[in-house]
Structures are given as C-alpha cells and as structure tokens.
XYZ file of C-alpha atoms in Angstrom:
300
model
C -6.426 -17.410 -17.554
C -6.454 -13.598 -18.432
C -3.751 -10.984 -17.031
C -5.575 -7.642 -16.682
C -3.452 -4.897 -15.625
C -4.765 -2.004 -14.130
C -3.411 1.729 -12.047
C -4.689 2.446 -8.914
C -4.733 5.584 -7.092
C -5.009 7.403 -10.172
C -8.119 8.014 -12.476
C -5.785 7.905 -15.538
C -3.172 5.426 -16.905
C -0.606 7.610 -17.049
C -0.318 7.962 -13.110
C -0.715 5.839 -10.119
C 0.869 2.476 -9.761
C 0.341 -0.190 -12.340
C -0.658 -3.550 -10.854
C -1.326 -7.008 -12.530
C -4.435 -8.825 -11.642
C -5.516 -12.488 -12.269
C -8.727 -13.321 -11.042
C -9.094 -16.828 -12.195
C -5.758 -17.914 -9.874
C -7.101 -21.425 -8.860
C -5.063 -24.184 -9.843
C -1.769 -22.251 -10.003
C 1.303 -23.063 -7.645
C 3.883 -20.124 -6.295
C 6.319 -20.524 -9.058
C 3.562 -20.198 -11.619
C 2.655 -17.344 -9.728
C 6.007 -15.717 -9.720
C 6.810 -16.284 -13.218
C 3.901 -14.505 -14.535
C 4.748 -11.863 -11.891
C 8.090 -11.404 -13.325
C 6.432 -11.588 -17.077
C 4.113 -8.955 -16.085
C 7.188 -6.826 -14.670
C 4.885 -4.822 -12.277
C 6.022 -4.129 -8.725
C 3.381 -6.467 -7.451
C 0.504 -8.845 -8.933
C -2.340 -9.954 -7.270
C -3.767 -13.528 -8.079
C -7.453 -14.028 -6.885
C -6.807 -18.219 -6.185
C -10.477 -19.022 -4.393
C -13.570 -17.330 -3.987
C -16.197 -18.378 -1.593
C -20.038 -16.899 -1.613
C -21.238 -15.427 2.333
C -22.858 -18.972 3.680
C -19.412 -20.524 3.058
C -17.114 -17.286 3.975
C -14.614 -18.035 7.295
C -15.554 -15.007 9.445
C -13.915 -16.228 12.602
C -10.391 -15.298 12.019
C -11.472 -11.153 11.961
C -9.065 -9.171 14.511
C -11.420 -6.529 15.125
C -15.747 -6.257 14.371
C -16.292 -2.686 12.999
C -19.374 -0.991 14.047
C -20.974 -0.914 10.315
C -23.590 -2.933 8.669
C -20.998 -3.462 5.408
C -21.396 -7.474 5.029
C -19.020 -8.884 2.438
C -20.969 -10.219 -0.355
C -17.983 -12.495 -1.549
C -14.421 -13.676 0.428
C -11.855 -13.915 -1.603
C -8.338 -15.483 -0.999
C -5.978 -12.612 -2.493
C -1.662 -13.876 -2.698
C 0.692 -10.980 -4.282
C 3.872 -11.203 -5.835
C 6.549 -8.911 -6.785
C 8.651 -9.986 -9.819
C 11.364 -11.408 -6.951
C 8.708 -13.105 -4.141
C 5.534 -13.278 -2.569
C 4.184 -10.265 -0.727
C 1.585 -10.323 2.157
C 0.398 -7.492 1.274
C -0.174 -4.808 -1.619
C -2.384 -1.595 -1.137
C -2.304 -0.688 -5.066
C -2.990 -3.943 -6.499
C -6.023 -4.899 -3.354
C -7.396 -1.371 -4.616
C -6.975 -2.612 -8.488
C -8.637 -6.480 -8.019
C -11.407 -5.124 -6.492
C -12.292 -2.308 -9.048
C -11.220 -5.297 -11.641
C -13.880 -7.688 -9.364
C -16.539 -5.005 -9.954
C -16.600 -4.249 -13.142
C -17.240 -7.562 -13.532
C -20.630 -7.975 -11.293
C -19.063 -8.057 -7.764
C -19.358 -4.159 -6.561
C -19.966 -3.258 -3.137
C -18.416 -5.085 0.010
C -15.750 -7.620 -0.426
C -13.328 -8.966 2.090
C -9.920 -10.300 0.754
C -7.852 -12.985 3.011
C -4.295 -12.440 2.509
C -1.550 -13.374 3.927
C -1.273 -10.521 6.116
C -5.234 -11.569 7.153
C -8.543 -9.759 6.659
C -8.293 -7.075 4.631
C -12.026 -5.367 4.084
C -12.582 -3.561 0.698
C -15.717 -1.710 -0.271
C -15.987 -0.245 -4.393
C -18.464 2.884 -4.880
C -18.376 5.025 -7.815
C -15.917 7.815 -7.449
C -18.055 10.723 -8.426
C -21.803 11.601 -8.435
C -21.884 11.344 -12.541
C -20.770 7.490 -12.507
C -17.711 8.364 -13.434
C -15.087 5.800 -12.334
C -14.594 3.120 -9.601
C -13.197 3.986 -6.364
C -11.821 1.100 -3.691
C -11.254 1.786 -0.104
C -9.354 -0.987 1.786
C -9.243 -1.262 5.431
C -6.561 -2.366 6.707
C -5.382 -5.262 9.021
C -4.497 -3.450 12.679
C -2.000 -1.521 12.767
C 1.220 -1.082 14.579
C 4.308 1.723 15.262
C 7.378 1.879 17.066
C 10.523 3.629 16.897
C 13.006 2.741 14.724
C 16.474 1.288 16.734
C 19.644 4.432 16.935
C 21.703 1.814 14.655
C 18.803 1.265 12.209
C 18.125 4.647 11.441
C 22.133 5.443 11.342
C 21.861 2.761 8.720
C 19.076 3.857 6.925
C 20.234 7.634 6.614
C 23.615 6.173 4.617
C 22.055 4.277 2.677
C 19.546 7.252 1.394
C 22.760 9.408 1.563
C 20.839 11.655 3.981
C 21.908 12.869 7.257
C 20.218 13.406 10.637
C 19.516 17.694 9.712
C 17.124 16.201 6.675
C 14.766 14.942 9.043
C 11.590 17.096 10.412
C 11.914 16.575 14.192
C 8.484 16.817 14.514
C 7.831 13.008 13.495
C 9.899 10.418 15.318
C 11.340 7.832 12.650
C 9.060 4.856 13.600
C 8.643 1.264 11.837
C 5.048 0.734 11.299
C 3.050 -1.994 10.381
C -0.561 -2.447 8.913
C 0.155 -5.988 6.843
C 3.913 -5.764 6.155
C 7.071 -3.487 7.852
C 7.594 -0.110 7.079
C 10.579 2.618 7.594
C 8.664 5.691 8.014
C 10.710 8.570 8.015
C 9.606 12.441 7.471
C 11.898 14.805 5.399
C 12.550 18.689 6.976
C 11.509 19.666 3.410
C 10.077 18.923 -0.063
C 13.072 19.253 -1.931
C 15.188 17.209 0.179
C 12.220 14.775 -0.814
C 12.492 15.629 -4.357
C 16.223 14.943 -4.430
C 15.864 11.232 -3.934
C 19.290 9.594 -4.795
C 20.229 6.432 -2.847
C 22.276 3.410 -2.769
C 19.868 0.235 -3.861
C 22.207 -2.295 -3.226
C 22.610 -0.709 0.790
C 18.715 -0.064 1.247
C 18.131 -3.634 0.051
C 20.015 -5.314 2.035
C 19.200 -3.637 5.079
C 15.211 -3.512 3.794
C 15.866 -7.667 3.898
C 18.162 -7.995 7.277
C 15.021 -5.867 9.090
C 12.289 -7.611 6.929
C 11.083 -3.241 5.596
C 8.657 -3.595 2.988
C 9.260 -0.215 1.603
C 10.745 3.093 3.472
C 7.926 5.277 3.213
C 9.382 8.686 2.911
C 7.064 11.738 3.489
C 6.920 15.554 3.599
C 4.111 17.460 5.603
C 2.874 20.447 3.535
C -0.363 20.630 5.959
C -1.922 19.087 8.736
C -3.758 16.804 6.432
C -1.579 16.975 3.360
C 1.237 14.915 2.809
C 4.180 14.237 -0.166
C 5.068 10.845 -0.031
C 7.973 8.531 -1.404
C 8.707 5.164 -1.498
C 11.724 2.910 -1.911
C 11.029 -0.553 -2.977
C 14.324 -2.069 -3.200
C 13.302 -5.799 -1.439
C 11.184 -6.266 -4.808
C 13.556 -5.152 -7.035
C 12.074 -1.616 -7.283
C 13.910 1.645 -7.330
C 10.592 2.953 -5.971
C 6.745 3.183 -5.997
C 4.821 5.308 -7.436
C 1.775 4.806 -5.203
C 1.888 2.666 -1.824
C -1.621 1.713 -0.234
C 0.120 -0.307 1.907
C 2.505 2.531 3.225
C -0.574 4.550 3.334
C -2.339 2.213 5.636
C 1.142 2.118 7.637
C 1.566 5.765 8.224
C -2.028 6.458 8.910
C -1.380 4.312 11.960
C 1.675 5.630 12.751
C 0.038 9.490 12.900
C -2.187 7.757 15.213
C 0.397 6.291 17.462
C 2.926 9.372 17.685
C -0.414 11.315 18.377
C -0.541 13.749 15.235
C -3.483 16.157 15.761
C -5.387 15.756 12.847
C -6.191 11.704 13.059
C -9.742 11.317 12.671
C -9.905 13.563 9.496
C -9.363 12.151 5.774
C -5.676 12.857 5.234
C -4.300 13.426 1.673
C -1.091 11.528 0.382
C 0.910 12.898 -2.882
C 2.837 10.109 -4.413
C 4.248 9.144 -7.479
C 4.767 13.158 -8.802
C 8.422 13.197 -8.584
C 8.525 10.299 -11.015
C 6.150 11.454 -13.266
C 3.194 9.281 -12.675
C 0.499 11.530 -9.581
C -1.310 9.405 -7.135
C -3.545 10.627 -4.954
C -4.851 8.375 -1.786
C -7.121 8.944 1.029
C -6.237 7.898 4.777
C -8.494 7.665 7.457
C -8.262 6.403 10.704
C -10.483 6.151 13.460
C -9.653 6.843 17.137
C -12.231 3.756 18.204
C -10.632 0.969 15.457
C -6.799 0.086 15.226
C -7.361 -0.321 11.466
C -6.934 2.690 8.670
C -8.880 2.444 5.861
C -7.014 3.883 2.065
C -9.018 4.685 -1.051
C -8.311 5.831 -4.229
C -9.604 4.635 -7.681
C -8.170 2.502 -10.521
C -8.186 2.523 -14.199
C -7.629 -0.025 -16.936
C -3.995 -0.091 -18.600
C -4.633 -0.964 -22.374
C-alpha cells in the first residue's frame, strides 16, 4: 500500500490544501483507515477501496442525468477521513485522487461513490502547454436554507463576531452539497482577515448541528470571492482550501438568487494562512449540482 500525498487547488506545494491519497484501499477496515489518517496528519485522506470498469459500474443510484456525453470510464468507491472520523465528503482530496488516478493511466471521466453519493469528476490538462492536471468535481445536489436566530447567535460568539460584521446582502444560510455547511458573508475583508475564534465553542456547536466547516466569505466582485474556513469537527483550526464548501456556496448563490450564477465564480482561500488556493464554481440554472475545479500537485 503506498500513501501519496498531494495539494489541490493550487499548482504548487506550497499552497492549496494538502490531502493524503491511497488508491490501493481494498482490504482495509475503518480503524485502519483512521489510523493512517491520523499518521498522515492531513485534514482529510481519501482511500480508493474498489474500483469497478463501465460494464460492471452501478449507474442506477444517480440523482440527476446531466445533459453531456461525459461517460465515466471507471467507478470508483472513494471513503475520507479526517485524523478524528470518517467524512462523506472532501472537495480537496476528490480533486487530488483523481489527478493522483490520472497520472497513473485513468484521465478523463471518472465517477467516485462516496458516502455522500455520486460525485462526477472529469481531469483535463490545466493549460494549453500540458502543463499540469486540473480536476473538476460535480457535486451531489445541492441544498440552502437559513440558518435558525439561536444558531447564528451561537455561531457569532463563538467566532467572537457580532451581528454589524455581517454583509446584509447574503442571508446566513446552511448549505449542503455532500455534507452541512455554515455559510456566512463578512461586511469586509479585514474583518475576514482577523479570524480569531474559540475552537472548543465552534466545535461543539459544528457537532450538536452536524456543520462540516463554517465557510466564511468576503465578496470583492460579483464573481470574486475571499473565502475562510473553520474546521474544528476534524480537529482543524481551519482549511486552507474547501471544494466541498465551494460546491456548498455555489448552491447557496443559487438559492438566495445572487445575479451572477451561471458564470464561473472565483474563490480565494487559504491566503490569510499563507498557503493561496484558487477554485472555480459553476453552477447551472438547469442542474441542482455545482461543479469545482482546480488542479493538484505532488507533495514530495
């Protein structure tokens, strides 16, 4: 069994989110999986544990048909695990296996059954010179609804932030595309920058409402967005880049009706601590999935 570990959303290993990556999963339980989870000490690791070729692939469990001719040439069963438990689902480290799946002979489209279900996942190269592997996941549908009064008051202690810090223009919803997340918008980028809050708080109130992350963001345009995000459930002060989030708030901008949904939409991540990301949302008006791309590099 080999342990790659890769960082996706970046094209360089000093950014993006590090994610382990074990494609040769079969045959390991869930405590094998979370030990080597913990070993690796990444926020999440992604254990390929079965692979099936298309004449064998389970296509009857899809939530939605896109209108595209992008038939996955393998299925593969895809489990995640933070260094404290199992995940349903991880943006970065769905982005990293498959980049990590096509360097090794399986480019192109791939769908990944998680726990979450279907997750679609096409790899391209990133740039017209070859240069670098780019994955774009699509997302399970997606889901948003306000947060509850007593949730939010919660929320804002916990962060140490107070009702002026939010941009009034975006509702604090939950959204979902795979797991639960707080989204909340800050009134501006420093109050974003100044990210200070109490772990202990956030966590338990992350667990009691079953929040993934809180997926903090600024607006700096229509189609430009800083982004933050707690990870206190899996032990994480916070991650650097969030596919999952991304996936989450691209359906939320489609639920609260933001303007621009239906053009490419630019997320900033991971800048504050040092380590840029850079994804890609897109939704589309006619399919309650989002789709989130970005590329991934080896860590050596």
């Amino acid at each position: 069994m080999e342990i790659l570990r890769y960082s996706a959303f970046t094209d360089r290993p000093d950014g993006g989110n590090p994610a382990g990556v074990v494609l040769d999963a079969q045959g390991l339980d869930e405590a094998d999986m979370l030990r080597i989870a913990k070993e690796v000490g990444f926020s999440e690791t992604a254990f390929v544990t079965a692979t099936e070729a298309p004449d064998r692939a389970h296509t009857s469990d899809r939530t939605h048909t896109p209108d595209d001719t992008h038939t996955p040439n393998r299925t593969h069963r895809v489990r995640y695990f933070s260094p404290r438990a199992e995940v349903d689902f991880c943006g970065h480290a769905t982005v990293a296996t498959a980049v990590a799946l096509a360097e090794r002979g399986t480019p192109g489209a791939l769908a990944f059954q998680t726990n979450a279900g279907r997750v679609d996942v096409m790899t391209e190269m990133a740039e017209a010179d070859g240069h670098g592997l780019r994955a774009t996941l699509t997302s399970v549908p997606t889901s948003s609804e306000p947060v509850a009064p007593q949730h939010l008051a919660s929320a804002l202690e916990a962060l140490r932030w107070s009702e002026d810090d939010l941009d009034p223009a975006f509702p604090a919803h939950v959204a979902f595309a795979g797991n639960h997340h707080l989204i909340l918008a800050a009134a501006s980028r420093e109050r974003l920058a100044e990210l200070d809050y109490d772990f202990e708080a956030l966590e338990a109130l992350s667990r009691d409402q079953s929040w993934t992350t809180v997926h903090l963001f600024h607006r700096q345009t229509d189609t430009l967005f800083h982004a933050r995000d707690p990870f206190p459930l899996g032990g994480v002060v916070e991650d650097p880049a969030t596919g999952a989030a991304a996936a989450a708030f691209g359906g939320y901008l489609r639920a609260i009706g933001w303007e621009a949904v239906g053009t490419p939409i630019t997320v900033l991540q991971g800048y504050d601590m040092g380590r840029p990301s850079l994804l890609t949302v897109t939704t589309d008006a006619s399919d309650p999935r989002v789709s989130v791309s970005g590329q991934a590099v080896v860590l050596t």
